[in-house]
XYZ file of C-alpha atoms in Angstrom:
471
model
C 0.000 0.000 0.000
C 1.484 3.576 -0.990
C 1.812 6.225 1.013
C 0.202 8.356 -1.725
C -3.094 6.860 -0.263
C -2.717 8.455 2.955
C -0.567 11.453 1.899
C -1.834 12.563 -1.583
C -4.748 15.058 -2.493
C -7.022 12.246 -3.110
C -6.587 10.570 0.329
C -9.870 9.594 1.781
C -10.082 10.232 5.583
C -13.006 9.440 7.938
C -15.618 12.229 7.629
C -18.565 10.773 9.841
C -19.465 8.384 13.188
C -20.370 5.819 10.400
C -17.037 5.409 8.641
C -15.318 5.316 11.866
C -17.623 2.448 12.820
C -19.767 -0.141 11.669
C -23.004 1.529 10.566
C -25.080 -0.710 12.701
C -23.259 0.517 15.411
C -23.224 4.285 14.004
C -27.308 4.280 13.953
C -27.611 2.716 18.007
C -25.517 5.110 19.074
C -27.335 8.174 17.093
C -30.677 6.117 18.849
C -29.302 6.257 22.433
C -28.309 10.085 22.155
C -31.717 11.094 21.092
C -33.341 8.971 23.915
C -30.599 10.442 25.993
C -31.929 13.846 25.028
C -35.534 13.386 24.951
C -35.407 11.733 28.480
C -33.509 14.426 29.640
C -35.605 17.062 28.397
C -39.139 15.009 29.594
C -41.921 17.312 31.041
C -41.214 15.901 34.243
C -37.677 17.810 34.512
C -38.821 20.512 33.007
C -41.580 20.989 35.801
C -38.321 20.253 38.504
C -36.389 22.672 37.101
C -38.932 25.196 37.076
C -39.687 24.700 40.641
C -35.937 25.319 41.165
C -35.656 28.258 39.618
C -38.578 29.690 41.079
C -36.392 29.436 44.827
C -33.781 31.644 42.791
C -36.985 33.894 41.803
C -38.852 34.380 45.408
C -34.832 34.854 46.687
C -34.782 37.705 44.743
C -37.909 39.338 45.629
C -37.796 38.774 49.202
C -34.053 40.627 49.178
C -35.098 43.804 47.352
C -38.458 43.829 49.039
C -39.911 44.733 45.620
C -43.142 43.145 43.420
C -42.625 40.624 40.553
C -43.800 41.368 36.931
C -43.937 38.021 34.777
C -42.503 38.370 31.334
C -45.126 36.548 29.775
C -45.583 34.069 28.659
C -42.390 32.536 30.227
C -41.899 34.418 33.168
C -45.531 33.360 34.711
C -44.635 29.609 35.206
C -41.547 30.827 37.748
C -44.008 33.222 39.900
C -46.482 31.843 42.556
C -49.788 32.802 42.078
C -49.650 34.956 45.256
C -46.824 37.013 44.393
C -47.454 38.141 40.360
C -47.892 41.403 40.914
C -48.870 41.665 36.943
C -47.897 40.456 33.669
C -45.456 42.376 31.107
C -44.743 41.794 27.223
C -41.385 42.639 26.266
C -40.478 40.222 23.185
C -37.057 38.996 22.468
C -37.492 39.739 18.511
C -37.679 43.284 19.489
C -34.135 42.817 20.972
C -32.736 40.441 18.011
C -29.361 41.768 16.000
C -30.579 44.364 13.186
C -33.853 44.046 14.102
C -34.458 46.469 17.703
C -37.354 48.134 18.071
C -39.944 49.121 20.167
C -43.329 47.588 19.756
C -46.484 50.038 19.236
C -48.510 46.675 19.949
C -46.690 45.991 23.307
C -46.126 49.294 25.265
C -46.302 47.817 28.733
C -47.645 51.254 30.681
C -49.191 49.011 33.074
C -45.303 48.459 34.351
C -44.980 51.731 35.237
C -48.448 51.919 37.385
C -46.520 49.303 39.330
C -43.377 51.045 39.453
C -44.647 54.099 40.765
C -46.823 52.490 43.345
C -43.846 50.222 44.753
C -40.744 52.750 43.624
C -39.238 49.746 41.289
C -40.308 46.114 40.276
C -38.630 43.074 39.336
C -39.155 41.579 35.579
C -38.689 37.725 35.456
C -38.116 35.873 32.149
C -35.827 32.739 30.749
C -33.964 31.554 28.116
C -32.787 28.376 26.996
C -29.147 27.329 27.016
C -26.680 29.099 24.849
C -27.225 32.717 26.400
C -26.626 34.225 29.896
C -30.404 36.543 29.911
C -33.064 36.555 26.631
C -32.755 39.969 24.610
C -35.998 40.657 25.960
C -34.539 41.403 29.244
C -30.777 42.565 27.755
C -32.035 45.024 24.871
C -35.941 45.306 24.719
C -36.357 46.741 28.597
C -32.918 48.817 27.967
C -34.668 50.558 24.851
C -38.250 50.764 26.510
C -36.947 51.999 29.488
C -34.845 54.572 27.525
C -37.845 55.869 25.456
C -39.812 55.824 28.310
C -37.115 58.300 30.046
C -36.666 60.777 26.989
C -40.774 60.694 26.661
C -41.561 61.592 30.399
C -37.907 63.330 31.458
C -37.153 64.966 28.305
C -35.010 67.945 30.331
C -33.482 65.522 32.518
C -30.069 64.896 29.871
C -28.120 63.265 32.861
C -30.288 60.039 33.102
C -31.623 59.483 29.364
C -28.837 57.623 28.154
C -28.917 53.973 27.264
C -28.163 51.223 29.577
C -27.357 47.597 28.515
C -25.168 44.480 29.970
C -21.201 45.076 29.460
C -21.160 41.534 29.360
C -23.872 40.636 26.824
C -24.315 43.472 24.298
C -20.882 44.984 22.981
C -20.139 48.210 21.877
C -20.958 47.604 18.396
C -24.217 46.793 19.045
C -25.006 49.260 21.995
C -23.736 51.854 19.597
C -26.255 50.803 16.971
C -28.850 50.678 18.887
C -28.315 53.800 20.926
C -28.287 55.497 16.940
C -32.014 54.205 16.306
C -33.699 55.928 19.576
C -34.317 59.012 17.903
C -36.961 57.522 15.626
C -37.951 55.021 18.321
C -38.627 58.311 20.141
C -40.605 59.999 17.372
C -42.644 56.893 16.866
C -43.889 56.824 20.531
C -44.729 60.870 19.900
C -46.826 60.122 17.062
C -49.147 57.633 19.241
C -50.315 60.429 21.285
C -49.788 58.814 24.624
C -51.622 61.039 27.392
C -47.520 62.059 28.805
C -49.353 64.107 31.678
C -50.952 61.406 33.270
C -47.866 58.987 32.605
C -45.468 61.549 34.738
C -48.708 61.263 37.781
C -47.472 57.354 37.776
C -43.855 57.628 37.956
C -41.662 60.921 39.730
C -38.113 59.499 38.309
C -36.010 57.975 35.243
C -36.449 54.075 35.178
C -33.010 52.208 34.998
C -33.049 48.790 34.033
C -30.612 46.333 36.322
C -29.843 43.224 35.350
C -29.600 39.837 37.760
C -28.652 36.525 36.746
C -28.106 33.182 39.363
C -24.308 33.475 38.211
C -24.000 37.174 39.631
C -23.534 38.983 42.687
C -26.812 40.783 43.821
C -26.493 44.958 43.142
C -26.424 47.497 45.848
C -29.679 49.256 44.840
C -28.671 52.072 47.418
C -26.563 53.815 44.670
C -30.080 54.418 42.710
C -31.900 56.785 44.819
C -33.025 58.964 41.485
C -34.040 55.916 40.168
C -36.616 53.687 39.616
C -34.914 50.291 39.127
C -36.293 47.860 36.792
C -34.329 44.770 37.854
C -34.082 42.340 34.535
C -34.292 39.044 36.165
C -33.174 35.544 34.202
C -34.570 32.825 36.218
C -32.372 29.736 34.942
C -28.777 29.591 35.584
C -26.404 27.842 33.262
C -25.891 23.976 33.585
C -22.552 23.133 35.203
C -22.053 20.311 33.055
C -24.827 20.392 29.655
C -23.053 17.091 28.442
C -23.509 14.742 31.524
C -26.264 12.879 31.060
C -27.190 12.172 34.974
C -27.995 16.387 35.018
C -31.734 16.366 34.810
C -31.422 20.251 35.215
C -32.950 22.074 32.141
C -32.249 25.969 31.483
C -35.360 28.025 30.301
C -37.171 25.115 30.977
C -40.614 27.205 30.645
C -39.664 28.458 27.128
C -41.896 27.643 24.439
C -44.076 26.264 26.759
C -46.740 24.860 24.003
C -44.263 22.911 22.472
C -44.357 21.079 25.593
C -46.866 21.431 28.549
C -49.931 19.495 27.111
C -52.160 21.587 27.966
C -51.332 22.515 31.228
C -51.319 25.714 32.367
C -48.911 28.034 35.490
C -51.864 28.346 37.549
C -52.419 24.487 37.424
C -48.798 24.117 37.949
C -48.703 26.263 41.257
C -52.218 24.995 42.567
C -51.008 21.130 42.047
C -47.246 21.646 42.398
C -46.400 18.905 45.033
C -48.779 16.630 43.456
C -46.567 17.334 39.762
C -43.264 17.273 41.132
C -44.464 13.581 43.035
C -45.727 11.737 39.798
C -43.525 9.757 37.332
C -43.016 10.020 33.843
C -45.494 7.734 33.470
C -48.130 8.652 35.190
C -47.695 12.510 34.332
C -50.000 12.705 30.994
C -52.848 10.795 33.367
C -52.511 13.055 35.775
C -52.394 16.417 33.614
C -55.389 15.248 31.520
C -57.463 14.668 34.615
C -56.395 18.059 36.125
C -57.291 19.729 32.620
C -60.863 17.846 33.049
C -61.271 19.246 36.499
C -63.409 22.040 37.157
C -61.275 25.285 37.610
C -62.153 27.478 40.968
C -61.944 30.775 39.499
C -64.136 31.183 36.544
C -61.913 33.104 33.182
C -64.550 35.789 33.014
C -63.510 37.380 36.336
C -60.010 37.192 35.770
C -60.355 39.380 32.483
C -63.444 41.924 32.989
C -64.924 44.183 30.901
C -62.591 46.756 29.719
C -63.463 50.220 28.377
C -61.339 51.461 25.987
C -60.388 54.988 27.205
C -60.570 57.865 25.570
C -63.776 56.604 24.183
C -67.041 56.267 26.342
C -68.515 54.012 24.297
C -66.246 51.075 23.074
C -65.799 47.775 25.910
C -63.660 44.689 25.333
C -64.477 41.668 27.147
C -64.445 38.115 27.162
C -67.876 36.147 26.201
C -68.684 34.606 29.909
C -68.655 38.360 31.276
C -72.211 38.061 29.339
C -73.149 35.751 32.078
C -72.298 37.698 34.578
C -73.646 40.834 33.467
C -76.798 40.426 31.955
C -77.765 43.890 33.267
C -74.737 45.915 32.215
C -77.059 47.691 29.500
C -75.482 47.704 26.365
C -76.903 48.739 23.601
C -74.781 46.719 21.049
C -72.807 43.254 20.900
C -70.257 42.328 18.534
C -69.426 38.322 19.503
C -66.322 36.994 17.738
C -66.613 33.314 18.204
C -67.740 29.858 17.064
C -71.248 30.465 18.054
C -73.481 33.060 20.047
C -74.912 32.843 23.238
C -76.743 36.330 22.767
C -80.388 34.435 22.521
C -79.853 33.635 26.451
C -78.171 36.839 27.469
C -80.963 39.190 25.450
C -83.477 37.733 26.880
C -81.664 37.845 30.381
C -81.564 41.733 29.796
C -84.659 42.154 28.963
C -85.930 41.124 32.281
C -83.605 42.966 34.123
C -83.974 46.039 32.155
C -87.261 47.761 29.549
C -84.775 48.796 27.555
C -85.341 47.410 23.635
C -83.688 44.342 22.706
C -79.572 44.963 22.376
C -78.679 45.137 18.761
C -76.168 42.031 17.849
C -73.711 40.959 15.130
C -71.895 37.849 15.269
C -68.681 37.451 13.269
C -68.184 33.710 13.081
C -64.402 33.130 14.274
C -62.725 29.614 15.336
C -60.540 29.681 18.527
C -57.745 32.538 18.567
C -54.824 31.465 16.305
C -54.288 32.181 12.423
C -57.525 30.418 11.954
C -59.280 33.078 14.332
C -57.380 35.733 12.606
C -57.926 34.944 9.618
C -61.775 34.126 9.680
C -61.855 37.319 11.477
C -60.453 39.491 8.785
C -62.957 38.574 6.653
C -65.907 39.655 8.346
C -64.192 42.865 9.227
C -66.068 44.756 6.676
C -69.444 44.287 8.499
C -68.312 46.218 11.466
C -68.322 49.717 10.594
C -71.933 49.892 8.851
C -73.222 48.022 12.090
C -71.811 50.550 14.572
C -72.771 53.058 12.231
C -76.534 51.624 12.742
C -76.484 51.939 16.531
C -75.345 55.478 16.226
C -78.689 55.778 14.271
C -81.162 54.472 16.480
C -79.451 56.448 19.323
C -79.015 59.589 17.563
C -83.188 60.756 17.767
C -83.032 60.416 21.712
C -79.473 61.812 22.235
C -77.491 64.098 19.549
C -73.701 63.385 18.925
C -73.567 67.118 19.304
C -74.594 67.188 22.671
C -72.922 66.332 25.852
C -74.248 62.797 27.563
C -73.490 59.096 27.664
C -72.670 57.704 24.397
C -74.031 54.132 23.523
C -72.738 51.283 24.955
C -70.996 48.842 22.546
C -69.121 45.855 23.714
C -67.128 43.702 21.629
C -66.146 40.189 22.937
C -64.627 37.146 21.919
C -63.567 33.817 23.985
C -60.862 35.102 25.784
C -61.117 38.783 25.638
C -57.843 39.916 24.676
C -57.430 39.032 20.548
C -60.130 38.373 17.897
C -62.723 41.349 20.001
C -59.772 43.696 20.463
C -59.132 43.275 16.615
C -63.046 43.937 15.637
C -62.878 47.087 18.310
C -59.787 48.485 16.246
C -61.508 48.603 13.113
C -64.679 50.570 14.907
C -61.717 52.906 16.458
C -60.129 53.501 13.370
C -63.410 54.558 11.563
C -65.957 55.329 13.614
C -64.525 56.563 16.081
C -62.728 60.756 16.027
C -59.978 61.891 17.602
C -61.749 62.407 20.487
C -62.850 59.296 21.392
C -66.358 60.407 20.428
C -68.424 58.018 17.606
C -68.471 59.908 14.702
C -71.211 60.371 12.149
C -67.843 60.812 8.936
C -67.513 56.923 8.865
C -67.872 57.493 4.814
C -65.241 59.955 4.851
C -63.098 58.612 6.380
C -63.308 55.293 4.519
C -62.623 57.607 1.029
C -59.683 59.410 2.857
C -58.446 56.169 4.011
C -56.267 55.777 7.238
C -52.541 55.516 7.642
C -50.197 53.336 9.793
C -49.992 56.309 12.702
C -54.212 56.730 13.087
C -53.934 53.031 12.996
C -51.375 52.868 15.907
C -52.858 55.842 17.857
C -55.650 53.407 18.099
C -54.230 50.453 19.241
C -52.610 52.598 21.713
C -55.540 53.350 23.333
C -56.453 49.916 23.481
C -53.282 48.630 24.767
C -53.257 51.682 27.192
C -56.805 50.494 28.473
C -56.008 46.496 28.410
C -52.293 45.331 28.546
C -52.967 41.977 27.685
C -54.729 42.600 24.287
C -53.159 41.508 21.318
C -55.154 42.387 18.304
């Protein structure tokens, strides 16, 4: 044999498992990693780990003596119950490389009616393994809390500067990012955000802190003319991610519906030690029975009816709130959903009320998702000629021109928060002026058209109004 075989530009050398082994051989071992893998990675563990970083989490709040604010939908499954103080929606993708921004969908005032009332708060999130903290937490928060500053503090130039990790966003990037805030800035201007009653909630700049379980805690006595916003990643990094015997999973709650089958953080924290006892095994019979179980605090009263402020007229809810309110007096219902349950509820408010029957259109919508959306979207049209309607029959008792209640119109949908706030933005948009007032131009304004700021402005008001919407 020649050593041209070995030497030479044509040598072959071993380029896979399978040529340095027999390919039987080559495909069990490419079988026992993936076993390896998926065992380690098994609902079970992930529920452990979560429980283990939620010690880290309750650490953290008991030290600083300040409220937690989930990241959702991640940050919910590391928070008991008992000590959410409210929800937040920073998303990563608004902190990805090239591609920062700040969300007009997602402005997350309701942080800073926590802030002020508690003088800070403490966001919690994850991520999986690869980074220290998710870019929701290491660049979205830096540039919200930035535009927030400039917004409500604009002669303050000591404290409007931008703040992000040393250790996780470099120069580079800081620098780019710190040279989009100008029209990050104008684009929050042009939403029209009420900025007086913004400054009533918070009396100082926000500055965003960030705590990991691989860092020393912060001295938060340094930030007296601040309101800190501590970033806080719940999962620490695996000592050792190749051992096979470490059950331990970082960001174990990300992506959650990829995983949980069904189940929910509030069934989590009300069956924890029951969860945490079970085996693989017996885990999907014991979800799917806990699914089946009644639930002690009915949906409808953990989302109520909403009215979308400036206006006095528009109201988001979900569909149970019908149930519950049979005598709120509206004098319109838009139901985005499967089916209707307006027969019942009419003739519920007719007995509690002699006012004439409540005027109804039902826009026939599966479940949420891009099915919901999309369904949705195509009975969008209806909407404005139907509000237009009610403003007829109440205009001969009460004149738009006139001061006094305007009518009542509530859109809802199954969970209160997507397909109704999406049929409310289209009534905003044209039916509704700049004053929050219905308007009797809905034809004009449907020849002028509307732009991407009138639209925003609107869903400002609704995410303003209800911080869990997502039209």
């Amino acid at each position: 044999m020649s050593d041209e075989k070995y030497n030479g530009k044509n040598a072959s050398l071993p380029t896979s498992t399978s040529s340095l082994i027999f390919p039987t051989a080559s495909l069990n071992l490419s079988k026992s990693l993936s076993s390896i893998s998926r065992s380690s990675h098994s609902v079970i563990n992930r529920l452990a780990s979560i429980d283990c970083d939620s010690v880290f989490v309750r650490k953290i709040a008991h030290h600083y003596k300040l409220p937690l604010i989930a990241n959702e939908r991640c940050g919910t499954w590391y928070i008991p119950p008992e000590l959410k103080a409210g929800s937040a929606y920073f998303k990563s993708t608004d902190g990805h490389q090239g591609q920062w921004g700040l969300s007009s969908r997602r402005l997350n005032l309701q942080v800073l009616d926590i802030v002020g009332k508690n003088g800070g708060c403490i966001l919690v999130d994850s991520t999986r393994r690869g980074k220290s903290m998710p870019d929701a937490l290491s660049k979205t928060v830096p540039i919200w809390c930035t535009v927030m500053n400039r917004l409500l503090f604009e002669h303050n130039s000591e404290d409007l500067g931008l703040y992000t990790p040393d250790d996780v966003v470099n120069p580079s990037e800081h620098a780019q990012i710190e040279a989009r805030l100008d029209r990050f800035l104008d684009e929050a201007k042009r939403l029209q955000l009420d900025l007086s009653a913004l400054r009533r909630k918070i009396s100082k700049p926000l500055r965003p802190i960030w705590i990991t379980p691989d860092t020393f805690l912060p001295d938060l006595s340094s930030q007296a003319f601040h309101h800190p916003i501590i970033c806080l990643t719940a999962s620490r990094s695996p000592s050792n991610p190749h051992d096979p015997s470490d059950t331990y999973i970082q960001g174990a709650a990300d992506d959650s519906e990829f995983w949980f089958r069904g189940l929910a953080p509030s069934h989590f924290w009300e069956h924890r030690k029951t969860l945490l006892l079970a085996t693989e095994d017996e885990l999907p019979h014991l979800i799917q029975s806990l699914l089946n179980a009644p639930r002690t605090s009915p949906t409808c009263l953990l989302s109520p009816v909403i009215l979308i402020k400036p206006t006095e007229s528009i109201y988001i809810a979900p569909i149970d709130s019908l149930s519950i309110r049979p005598d709120a007096n509206w004098d319109a219902i838009v139901i985005c959903a499967p089916t209707s349950p307006l027969g019942e509820c009419e003739e519920n408010a007719k007995t509690h009320t002699k006012k004439p029957r409540t005027k109804t259109l039902h826009l026939p919508c599966p479940k949420g998702g891009k099915l919901g959306s999309r369904a949705l979207r195509s009975h969008l049209h209806r909407v404005p000629p139907f509000v237009e309607s009610v403003l007829q029959d109440w205009s001969p008792q009460h004149s738009p021109q006139k001061k006094g209640p305007q009518p009542k119109i509530l859109f809802a949908c199954l969970t209160g928060t997507d397909l109704a706030a999406g049929a409310a933005l289209v009534a905003l948009c044209l039916c509704i002026d700049e004053d929050g007032k219905l308007s009797n131009n809905m034809a004009g304004k449907e020849q002028t058209g509307i732009n991407k700021t009138s639209v925003r402005q609107r869903l400002a008001w609704i995410t303003q109004s209800k911080s869990d919407a997502n039209p």
